[in-house]
Coordinates of C-alpha atoms in Angstrom, one line a residue:
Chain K
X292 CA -7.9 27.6 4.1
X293 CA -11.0 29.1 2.7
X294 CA -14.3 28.4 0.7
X295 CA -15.0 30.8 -2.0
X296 CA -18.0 29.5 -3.1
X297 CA -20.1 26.4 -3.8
X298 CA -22.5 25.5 -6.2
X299 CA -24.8 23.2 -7.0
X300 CA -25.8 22.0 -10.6
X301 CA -28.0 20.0 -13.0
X302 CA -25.7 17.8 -15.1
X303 CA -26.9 17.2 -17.7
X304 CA -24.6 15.5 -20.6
X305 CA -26.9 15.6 -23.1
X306 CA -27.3 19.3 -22.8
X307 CA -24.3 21.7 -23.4
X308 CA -25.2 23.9 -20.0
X309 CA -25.5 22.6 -16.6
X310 CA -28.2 24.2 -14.9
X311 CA -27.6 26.2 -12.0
X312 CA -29.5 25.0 -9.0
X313 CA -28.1 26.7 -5.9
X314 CA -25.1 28.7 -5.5
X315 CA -23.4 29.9 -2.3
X316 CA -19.9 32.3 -2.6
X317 CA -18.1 34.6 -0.2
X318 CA -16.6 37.1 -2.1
X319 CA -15.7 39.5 0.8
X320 CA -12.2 39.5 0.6
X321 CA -12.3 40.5 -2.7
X322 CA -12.1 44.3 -3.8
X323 CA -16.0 45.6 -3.7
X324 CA -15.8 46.4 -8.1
X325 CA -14.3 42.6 -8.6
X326 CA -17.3 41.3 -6.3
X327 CA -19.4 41.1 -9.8
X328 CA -16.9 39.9 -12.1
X329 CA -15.9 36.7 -9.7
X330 CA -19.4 35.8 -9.1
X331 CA -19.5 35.6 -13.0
X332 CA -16.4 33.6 -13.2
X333 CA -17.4 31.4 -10.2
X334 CA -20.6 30.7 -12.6
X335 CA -18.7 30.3 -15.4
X336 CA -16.4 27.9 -14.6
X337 CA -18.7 26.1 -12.2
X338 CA -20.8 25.4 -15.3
X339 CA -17.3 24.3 -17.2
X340 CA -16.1 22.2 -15.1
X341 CA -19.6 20.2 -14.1
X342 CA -20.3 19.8 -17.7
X343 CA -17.0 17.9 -18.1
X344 CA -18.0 16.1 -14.8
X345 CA -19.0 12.3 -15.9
X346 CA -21.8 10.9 -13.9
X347 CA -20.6 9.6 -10.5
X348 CA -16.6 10.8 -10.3
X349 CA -14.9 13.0 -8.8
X350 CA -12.6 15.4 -9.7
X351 CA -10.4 18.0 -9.2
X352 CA -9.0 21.5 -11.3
X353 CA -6.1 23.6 -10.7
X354 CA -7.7 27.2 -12.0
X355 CA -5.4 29.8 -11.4
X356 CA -4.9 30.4 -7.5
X357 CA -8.0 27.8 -6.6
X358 CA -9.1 24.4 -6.6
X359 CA -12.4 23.3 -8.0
X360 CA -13.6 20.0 -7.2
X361 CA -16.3 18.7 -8.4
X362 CA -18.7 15.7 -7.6
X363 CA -20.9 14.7 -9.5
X364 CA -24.0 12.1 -9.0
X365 CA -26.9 10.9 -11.3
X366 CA -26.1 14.2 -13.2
X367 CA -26.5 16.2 -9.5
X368 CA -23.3 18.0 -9.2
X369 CA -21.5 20.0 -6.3
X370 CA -19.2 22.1 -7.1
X371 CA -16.9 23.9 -4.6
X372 CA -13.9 26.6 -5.3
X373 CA -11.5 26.2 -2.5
X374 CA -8.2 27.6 -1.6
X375 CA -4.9 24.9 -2.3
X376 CA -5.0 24.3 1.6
X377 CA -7.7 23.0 1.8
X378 CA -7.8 18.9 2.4
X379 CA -9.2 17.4 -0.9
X380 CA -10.8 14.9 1.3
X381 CA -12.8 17.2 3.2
X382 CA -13.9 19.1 0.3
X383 CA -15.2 16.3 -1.1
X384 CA -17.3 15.1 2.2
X385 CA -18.4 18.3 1.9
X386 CA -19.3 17.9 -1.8
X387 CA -21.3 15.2 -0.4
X388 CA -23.0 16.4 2.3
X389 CA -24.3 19.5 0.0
X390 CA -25.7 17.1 -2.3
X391 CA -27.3 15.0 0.1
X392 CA -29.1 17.4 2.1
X393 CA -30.2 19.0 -1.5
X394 CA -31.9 15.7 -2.4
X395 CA -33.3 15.9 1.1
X396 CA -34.9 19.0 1.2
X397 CA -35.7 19.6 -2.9
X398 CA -36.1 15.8 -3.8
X399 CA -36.3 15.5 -7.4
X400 CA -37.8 18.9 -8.4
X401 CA -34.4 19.6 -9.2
X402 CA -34.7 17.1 -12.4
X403 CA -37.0 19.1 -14.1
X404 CA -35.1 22.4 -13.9
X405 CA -34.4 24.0 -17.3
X406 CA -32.5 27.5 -16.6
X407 CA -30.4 28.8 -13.4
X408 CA -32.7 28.9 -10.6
X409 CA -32.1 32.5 -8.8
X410 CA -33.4 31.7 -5.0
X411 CA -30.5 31.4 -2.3
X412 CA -30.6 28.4 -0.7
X413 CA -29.6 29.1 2.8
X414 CA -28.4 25.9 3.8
X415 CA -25.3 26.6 1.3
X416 CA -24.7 30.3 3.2
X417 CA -24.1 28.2 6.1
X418 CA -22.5 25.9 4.9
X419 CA -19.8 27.9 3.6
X420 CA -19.3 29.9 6.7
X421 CA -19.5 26.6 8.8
X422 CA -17.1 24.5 6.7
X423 CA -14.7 27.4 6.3
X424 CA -12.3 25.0 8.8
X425 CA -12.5 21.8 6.8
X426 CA -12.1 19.8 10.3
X427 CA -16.0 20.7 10.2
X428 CA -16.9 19.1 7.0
X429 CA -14.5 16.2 7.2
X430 CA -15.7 14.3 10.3
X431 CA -12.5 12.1 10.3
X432 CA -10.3 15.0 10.2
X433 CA -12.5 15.9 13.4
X434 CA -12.0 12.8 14.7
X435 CA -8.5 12.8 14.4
X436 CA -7.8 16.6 15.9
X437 CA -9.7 15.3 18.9
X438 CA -7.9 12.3 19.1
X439 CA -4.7 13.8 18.9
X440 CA -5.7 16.4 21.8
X441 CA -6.6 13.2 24.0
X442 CA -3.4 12.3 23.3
X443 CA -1.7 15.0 24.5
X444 CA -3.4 15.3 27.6
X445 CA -2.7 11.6 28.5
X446 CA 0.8 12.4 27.8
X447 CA 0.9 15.4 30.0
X448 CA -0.9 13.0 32.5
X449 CA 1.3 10.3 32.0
X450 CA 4.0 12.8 33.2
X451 CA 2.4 13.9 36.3
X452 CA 1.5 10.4 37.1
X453 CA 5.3 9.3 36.8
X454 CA 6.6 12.4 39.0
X455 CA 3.9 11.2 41.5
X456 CA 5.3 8.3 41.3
X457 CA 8.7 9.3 42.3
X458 CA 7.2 11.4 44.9
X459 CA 5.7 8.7 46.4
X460 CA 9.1 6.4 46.2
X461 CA 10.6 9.3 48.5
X462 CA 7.9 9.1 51.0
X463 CA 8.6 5.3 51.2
X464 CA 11.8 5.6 51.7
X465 CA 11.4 8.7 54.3
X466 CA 8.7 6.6 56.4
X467 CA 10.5 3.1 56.3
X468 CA 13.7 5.6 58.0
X469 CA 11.2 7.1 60.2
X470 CA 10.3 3.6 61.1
X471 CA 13.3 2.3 61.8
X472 CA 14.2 5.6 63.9
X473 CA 11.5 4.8 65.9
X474 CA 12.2 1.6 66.4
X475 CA 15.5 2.3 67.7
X476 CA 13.7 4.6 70.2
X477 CA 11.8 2.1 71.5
X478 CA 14.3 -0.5 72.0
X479 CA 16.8 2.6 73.9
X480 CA 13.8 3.8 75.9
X481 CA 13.5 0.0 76.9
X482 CA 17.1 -0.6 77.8
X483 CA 16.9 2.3 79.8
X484 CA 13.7 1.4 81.7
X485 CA 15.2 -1.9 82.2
X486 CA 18.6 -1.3 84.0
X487 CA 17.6 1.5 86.2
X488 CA 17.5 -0.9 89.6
X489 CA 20.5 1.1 90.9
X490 CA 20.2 4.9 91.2
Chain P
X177 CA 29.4 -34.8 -30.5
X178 CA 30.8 -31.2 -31.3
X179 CA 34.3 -32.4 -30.3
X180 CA 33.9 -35.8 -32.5
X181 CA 33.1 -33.2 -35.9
X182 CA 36.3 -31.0 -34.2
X183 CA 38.6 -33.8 -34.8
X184 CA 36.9 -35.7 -38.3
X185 CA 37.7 -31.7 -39.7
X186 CA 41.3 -32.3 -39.1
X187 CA 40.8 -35.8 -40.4
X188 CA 42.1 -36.3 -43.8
X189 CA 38.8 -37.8 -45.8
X190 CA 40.4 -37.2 -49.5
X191 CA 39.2 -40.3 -50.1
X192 CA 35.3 -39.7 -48.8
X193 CA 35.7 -36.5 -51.2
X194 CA 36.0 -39.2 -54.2
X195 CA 33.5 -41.0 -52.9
X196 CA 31.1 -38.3 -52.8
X197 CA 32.1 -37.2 -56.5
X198 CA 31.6 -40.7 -57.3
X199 CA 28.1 -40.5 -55.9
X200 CA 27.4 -37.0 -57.3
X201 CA 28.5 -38.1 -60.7
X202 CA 25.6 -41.4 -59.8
X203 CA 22.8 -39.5 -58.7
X204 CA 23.3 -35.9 -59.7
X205 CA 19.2 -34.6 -60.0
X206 CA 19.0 -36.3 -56.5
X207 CA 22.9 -35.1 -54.9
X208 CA 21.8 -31.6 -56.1
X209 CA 18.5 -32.0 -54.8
X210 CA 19.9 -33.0 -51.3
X211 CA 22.9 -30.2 -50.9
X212 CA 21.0 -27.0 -51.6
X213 CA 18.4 -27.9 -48.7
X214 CA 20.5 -29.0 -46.6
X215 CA 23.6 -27.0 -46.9
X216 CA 20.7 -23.8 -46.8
X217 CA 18.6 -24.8 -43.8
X218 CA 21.7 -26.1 -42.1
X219 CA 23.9 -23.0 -41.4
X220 CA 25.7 -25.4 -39.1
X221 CA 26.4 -28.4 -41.2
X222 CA 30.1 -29.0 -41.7
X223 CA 30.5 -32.7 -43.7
X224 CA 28.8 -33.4 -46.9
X225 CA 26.4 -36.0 -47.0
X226 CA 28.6 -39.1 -46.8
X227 CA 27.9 -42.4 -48.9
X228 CA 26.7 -43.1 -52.3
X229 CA 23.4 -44.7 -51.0
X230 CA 20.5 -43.4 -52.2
X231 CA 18.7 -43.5 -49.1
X232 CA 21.4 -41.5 -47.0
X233 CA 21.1 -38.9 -49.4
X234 CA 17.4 -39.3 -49.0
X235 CA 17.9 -38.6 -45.6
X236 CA 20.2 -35.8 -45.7
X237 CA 17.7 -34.1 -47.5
X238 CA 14.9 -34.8 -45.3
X239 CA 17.1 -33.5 -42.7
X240 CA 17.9 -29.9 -44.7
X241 CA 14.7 -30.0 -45.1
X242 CA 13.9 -29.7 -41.5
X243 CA 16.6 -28.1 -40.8
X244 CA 15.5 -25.5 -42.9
X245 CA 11.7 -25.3 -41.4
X246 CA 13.1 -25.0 -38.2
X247 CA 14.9 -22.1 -39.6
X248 CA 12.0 -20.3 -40.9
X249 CA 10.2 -21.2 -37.5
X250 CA 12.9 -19.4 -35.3
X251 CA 12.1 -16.5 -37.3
X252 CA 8.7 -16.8 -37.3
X253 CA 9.0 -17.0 -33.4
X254 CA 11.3 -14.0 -33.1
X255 CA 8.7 -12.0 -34.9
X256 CA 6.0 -13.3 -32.7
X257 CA 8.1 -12.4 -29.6
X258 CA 8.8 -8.7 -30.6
X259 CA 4.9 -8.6 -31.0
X260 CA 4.4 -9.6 -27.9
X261 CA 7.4 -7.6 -26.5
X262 CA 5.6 -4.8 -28.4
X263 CA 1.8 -4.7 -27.0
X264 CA 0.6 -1.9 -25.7
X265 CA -2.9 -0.9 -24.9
X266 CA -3.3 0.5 -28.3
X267 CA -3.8 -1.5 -31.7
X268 CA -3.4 -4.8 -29.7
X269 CA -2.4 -7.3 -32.3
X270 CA -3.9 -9.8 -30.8
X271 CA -5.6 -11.3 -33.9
X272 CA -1.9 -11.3 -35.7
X273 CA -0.4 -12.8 -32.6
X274 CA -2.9 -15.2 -32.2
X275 CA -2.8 -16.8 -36.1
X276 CA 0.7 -16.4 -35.6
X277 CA 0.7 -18.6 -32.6
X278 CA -1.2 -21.5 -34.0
X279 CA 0.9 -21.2 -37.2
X280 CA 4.2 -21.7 -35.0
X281 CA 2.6 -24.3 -33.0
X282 CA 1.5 -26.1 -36.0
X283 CA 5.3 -26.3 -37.6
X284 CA 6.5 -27.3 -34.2
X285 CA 4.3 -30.5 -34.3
X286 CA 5.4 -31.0 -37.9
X287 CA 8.8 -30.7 -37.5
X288 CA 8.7 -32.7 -34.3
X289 CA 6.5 -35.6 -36.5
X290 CA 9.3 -35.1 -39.5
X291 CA 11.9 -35.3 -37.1
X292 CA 10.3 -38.9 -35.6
X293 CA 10.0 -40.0 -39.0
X294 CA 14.0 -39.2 -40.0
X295 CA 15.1 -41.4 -37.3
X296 CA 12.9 -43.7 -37.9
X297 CA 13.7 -44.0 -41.6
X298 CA 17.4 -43.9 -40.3
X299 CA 17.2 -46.9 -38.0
X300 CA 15.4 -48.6 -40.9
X301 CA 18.1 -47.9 -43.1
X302 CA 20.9 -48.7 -40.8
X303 CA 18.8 -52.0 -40.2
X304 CA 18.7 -53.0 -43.4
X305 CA 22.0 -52.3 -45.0
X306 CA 26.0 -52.3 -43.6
X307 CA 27.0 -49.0 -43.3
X308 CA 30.1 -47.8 -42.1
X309 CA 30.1 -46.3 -38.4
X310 CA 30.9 -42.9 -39.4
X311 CA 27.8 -43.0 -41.5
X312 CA 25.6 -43.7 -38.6
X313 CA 27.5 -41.3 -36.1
X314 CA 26.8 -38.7 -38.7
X315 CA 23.4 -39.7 -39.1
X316 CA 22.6 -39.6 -35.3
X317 CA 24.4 -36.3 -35.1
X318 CA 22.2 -34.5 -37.2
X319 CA 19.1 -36.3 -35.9
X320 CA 20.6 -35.3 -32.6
X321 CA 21.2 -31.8 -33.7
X322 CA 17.9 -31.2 -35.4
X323 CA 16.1 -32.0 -32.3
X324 CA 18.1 -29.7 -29.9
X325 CA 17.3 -27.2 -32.8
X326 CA 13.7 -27.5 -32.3
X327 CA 13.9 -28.1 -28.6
X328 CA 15.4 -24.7 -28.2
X329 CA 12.8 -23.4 -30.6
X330 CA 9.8 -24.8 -28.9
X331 CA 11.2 -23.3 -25.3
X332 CA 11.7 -19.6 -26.6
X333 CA 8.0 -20.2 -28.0
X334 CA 6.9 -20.4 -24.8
X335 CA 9.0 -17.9 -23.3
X336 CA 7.1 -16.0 -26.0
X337 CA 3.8 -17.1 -24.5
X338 CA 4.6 -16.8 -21.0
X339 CA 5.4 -13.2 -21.6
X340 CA 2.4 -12.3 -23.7
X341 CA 0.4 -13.8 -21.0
X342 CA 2.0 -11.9 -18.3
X343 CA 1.4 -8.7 -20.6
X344 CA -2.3 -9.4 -20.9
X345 CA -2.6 -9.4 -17.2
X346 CA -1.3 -6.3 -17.0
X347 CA -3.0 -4.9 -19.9
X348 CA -5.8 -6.3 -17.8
X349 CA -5.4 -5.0 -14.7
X350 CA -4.5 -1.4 -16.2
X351 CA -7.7 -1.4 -17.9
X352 CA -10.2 -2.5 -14.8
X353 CA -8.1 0.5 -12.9
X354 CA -9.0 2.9 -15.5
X355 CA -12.5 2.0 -16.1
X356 CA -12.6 2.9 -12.4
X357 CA -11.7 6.1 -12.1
X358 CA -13.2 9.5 -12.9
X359 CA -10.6 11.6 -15.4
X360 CA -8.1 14.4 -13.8
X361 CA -7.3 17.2 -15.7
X362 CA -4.4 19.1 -14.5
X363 CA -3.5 21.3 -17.1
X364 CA -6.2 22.5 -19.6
X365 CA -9.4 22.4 -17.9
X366 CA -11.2 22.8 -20.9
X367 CA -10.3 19.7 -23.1
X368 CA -13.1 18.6 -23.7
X369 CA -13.5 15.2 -22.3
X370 CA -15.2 12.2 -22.6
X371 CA -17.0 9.1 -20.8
X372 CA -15.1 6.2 -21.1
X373 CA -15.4 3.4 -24.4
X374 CA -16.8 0.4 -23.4
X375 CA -14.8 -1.8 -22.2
X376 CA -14.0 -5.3 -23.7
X377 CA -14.8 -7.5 -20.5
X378 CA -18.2 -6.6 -19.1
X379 CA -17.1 -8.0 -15.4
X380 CA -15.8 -5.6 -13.3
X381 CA -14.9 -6.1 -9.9
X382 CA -16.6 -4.1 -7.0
X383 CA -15.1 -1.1 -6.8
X384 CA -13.7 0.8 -3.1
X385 CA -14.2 -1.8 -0.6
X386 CA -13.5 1.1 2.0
X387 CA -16.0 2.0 4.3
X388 CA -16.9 5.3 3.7
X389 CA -19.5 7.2 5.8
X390 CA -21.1 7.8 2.5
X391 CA -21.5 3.7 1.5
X392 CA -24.6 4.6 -0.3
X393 CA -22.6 6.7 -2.8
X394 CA -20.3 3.9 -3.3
X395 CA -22.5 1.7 -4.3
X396 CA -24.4 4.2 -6.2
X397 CA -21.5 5.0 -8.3
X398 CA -21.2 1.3 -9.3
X399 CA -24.9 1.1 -10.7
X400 CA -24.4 4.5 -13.1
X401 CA -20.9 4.5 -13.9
X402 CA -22.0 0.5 -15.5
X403 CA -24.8 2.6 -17.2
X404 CA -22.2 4.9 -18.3
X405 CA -20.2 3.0 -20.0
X406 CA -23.0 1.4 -21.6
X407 CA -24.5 4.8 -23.0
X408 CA -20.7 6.1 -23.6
X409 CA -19.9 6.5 -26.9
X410 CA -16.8 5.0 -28.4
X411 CA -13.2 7.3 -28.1
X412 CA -10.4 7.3 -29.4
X413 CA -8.2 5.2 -27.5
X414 CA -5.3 7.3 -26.9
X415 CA -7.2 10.3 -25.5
X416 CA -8.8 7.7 -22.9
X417 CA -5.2 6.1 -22.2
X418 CA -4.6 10.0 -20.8
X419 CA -7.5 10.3 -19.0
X420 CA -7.8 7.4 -17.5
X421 CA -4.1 7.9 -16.2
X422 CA -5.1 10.9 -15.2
X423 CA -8.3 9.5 -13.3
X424 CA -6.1 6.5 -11.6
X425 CA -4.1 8.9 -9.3
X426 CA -7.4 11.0 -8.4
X427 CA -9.9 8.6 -7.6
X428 CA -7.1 6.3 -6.3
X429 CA -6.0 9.8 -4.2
X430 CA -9.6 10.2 -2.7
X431 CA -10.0 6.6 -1.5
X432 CA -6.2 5.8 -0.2
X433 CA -6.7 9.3 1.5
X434 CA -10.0 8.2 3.4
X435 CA -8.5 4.9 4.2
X436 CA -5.5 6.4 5.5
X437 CA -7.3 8.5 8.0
X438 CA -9.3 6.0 8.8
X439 CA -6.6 4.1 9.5
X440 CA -4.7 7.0 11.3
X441 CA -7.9 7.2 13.3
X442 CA -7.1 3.4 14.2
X443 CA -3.8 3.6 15.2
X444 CA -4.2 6.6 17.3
X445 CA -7.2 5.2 19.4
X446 CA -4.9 1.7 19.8
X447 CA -2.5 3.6 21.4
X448 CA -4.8 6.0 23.6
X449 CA -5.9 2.1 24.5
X450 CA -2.2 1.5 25.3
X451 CA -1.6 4.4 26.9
X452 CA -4.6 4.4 29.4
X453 CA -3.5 0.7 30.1
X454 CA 0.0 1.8 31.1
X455 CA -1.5 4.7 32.7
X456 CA -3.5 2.0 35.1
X457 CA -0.3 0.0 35.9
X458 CA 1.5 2.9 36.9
X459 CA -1.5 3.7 39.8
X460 CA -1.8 -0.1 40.2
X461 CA 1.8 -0.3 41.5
X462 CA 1.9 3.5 43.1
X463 CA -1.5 2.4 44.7
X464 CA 0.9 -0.7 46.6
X465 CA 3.6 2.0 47.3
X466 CA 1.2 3.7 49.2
X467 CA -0.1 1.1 51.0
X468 CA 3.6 0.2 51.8
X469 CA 4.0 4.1 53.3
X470 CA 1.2 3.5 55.1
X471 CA 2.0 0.6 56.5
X472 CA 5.5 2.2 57.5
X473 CA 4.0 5.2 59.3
X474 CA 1.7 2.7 61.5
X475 CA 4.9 0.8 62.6
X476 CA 6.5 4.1 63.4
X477 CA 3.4 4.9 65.0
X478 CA 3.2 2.2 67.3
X479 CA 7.1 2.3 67.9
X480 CA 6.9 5.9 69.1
X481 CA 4.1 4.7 71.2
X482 CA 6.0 2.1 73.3
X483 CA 8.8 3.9 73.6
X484 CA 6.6 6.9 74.8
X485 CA 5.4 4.8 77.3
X486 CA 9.0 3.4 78.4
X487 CA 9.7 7.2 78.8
X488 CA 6.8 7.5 80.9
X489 CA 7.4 4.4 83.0
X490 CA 11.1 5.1 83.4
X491 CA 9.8 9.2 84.3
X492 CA 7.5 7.5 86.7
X493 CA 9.9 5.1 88.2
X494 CA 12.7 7.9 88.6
X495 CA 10.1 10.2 90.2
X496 CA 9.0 7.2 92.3
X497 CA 12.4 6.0 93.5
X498 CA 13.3 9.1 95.8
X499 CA 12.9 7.0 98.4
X500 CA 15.6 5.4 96.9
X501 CA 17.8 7.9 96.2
X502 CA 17.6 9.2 99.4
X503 CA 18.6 6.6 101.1
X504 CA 21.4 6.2 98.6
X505 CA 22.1 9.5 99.3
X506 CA 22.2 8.7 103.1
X507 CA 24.3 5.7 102.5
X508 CA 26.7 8.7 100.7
X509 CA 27.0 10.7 103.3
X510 CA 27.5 8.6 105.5
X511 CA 30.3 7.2 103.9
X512 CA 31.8 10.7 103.6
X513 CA 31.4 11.1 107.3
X514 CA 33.8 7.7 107.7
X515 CA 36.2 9.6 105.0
X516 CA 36.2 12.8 107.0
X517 CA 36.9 10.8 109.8
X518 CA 39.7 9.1 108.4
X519 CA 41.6 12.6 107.3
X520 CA 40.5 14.3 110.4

């Protein structure tokens, strides 16, 4: 389950082009001659798919071995070529979370942008690497893994408490002998102490 | 009434044949007037018109005369039901059905009214003159019949309504789902595609109730997808009918997805609730088990005790009573001594 890249665009749908705003990929397991040639494609079909975008949806493309999905919102779009593995859910949290922290830290300069803009933006470099394991970008999916461990170790202590449990019926049963063991003791001890006027 | 025209066509009526000649050869513009209407509108008229009264044959033709209308209405209606059979989402013939609706609901009235107005006539004629019984039975039969005719008509006509209603809705329903939804393309991702038309019904419900950590982008989509259908330009209808089924199982996808896990997440933290509570009844009731051990050891405790001390008394008395034993021991011997002396 891998990110290959992400991207972030201007949408525009007057204009034929989206605009290029910020672009992120990982093309290291690729050979190093193809490096090039799927940066350009990443670009290319980026732009493609964002431009077919309509304001506010979401959607997904089957291109080739990868899945593109694509958000797009007030004509900012996030783009994001993933592997089929990877949960569409988290991809699109993740979509989100791009855009969000783009209108955070650019606010609207982005608006005015007429042609690709050619600065990394390193929050995207992380991003990719982070949310590499989509349980990072999809809090629920988070969530849930954690939950589920909590569940597994209340079942293994659920265990434990049960074999305690019969470990403890045991030693019930082995003190109330050892009570009554004693008791008999006492009582013999007794009748002997009692009937020893003779001898 | 079916079984009473069963037997009169066995009947011999050689002489009602005459009759009717008779009244033919009378009234011939009128007679020939009455049977093309009636025997046309009537597919199910067996008897001539009886009598050589003018005003039965007056009747009989009013009566192929509805007969008749009612025909043409059935039709009418049958149409109007393959319309409505037929809507789809594309070229909704609404306007056609509509017109055609009031123009069947119109004859209905009519023939309901021209129906009142044959009886009517026929109770005034059988009022005023004496007319044999067979007359009137006839008479009554086809009022009878004509009215089942258009009783049967009127409730396929709202069959017909009920089901272009029910196909409305769905219409309805399909269309706010699509309007909804952002368009899925799974196998050319370069169609070109486009916004969707505006829609006929500008209220749209609020979309994705579910609570998504982004509710801002919810709500967001609401106010610009509204402004994009308002900007959209107008499509073809048939390339939106793909997209938008396209878009349903996407969007639809996305959201049932989230509020899946989020329901998953639910489930899964009820029963870590029910778990830990089981957990703490277990240890509640191994808690009193322990408390029963412990009370068990003490017992033994304390048993071991007294007899401990028993042992000890009874160690001390034995150790004490020497004395005793000696004597006992005396008493013994001297005993022996009397035995000895016996044997010795």
């Amino acid at each position: 389950m891998k990110i290959t890249a992400l991207l972030v665009l201007k949408a525009a749908p007057e204009t034929s082009d989206p605009v290029i705003l910020a672009n992120a990929s990982d093309v290291s397991h690729f050979g190093y001659f193809q490096r090039s040639s799927v940066k350009e494609f990443v670009v290319f079909v980026g732009r493609t798919v964002a431009s077919r975008t309509p304001p506010s949806q979401r959607q997904s493309v089957q291109h080739e071995e990868y899945k593109v999905h694509a958000y797009n919102r007030n004509g900012l779009c996030a783009v994001g070529f993933m592997d089929d593995h990877y949960p569409v859910r988290s991809a699109f949290s993740l979509l989100n979370q791009v855009i969000d922290e783009y209108q955070k830290s650019f606010g609207e300069s982005w608006k005015s942008a007429k042609e690709d803009s050619t600065q990394p933006w390193p929050y995207l470099a992380e991003a990719l690497t982070k949310f590499q394991d989509p349980a990072e970008a999809d809090k629920l999916l988070k969530i849930q893994r954690e939950l589920d461990e909590t569940k597994i170790i209340l079942h293994k202590t659920i265990d434990s408490v049960l074999a305690r449990g019969e470990k403890l019926d045991s030693l019930v049963e082995k003190s109330s002998d050892l009570s009554m063991a004693s008791q008999m003791f006492y009582k013999q001890a007794k009748k002997t102490n009692s009937c020893c006027t003779i001898l | 009434m079916q079984a009473r025209h069963g037997q009169s066509s066995y009947r011999d009526r050689t002489d009602e044949f005459f009759g009717i000649v008779e009244s033919l050869r009378r009234s011939i513009a009128p007679a020939a007037a009455n049977n093309v209407p009636y025997g046309g509108g009537g597919g199910v008229k067996r008897e001539d018109p009886r009598s050589a009264a003018a005003n039965q044959s007056e009747f009989s033709k009013r009566a192929g005369l509805i007969g008749l209308a009612i025909h043409q209405t059935s039709q009418k209606l049958s149409k109007l039901a393959q319309l409505a059979k037929r809507s789809s989402v594309f070229d909704d013939p609404t306007r056609e059905i509509q017109e055609l609706t009031v123009v069947i609901k119109q004859e209905i009235s009519g023939l309901n009214g021209a129906l009142l107005d044959l009886q009517a006539v026929r109770n005034s004629h059988n009022d005023e003159r004496n007319i044999s019984r067979d007359t009137t039975t006839h008479s009554a039969t086809v009022v009878d019949d004509l009215k089942n005719r258009l009783m049967d008509t009127t409730k396929e006509f709202k069959d017909v309504l009920t089901l272009r209603t029910e196909n409305m809705k769905i219409q309805e329903d399909r269309m706010k789902k699509f309007s909804k939804i952002s368009s899925k393309e799974s196998a050319n991702p370069f169609v070109r595609q486009r916004p969707l038309a505006s829609k006929p019904s500008p209220s749209q419900p609020a979309p994705l109730p579910w609570a998504n950590d982004s509710s801002s982008s919810s709500s967001s989509q609401i106010v610009p997808r509204r402004q994009g259908e308002a900007e959209s330009s107008p499509l073809l209808q048939q390339s939106q009918q793909q997209q938008q089924q396209q878009m349903v199982p996407l969007q639809d996808t996305y959201m049932q997805s989230r509020a899946e896990a989020l329901h998953n997440v639910e489930s899964t933290i009820h029963e870590l609730g029910n778990i830990f509570t089981q957990l703490a009844t277990m240890v509640s009731q191994q808690g009193e088990i322990a408390i029963r051990i412990d009370q068990n050891m003490e017992d033994t405790l304390a048993n071991v005790e007294g007899a401990q001390s028993q042992l000890a008394r009874y160690l001390n008395s034995i150790s004490s009573n020497r004395w005793l034993m000696i004597k006992i021991f005396f008493v013994l011997i001297a005993f022996l001594m009397v035995f000895l002396f016996f044997v010795a």
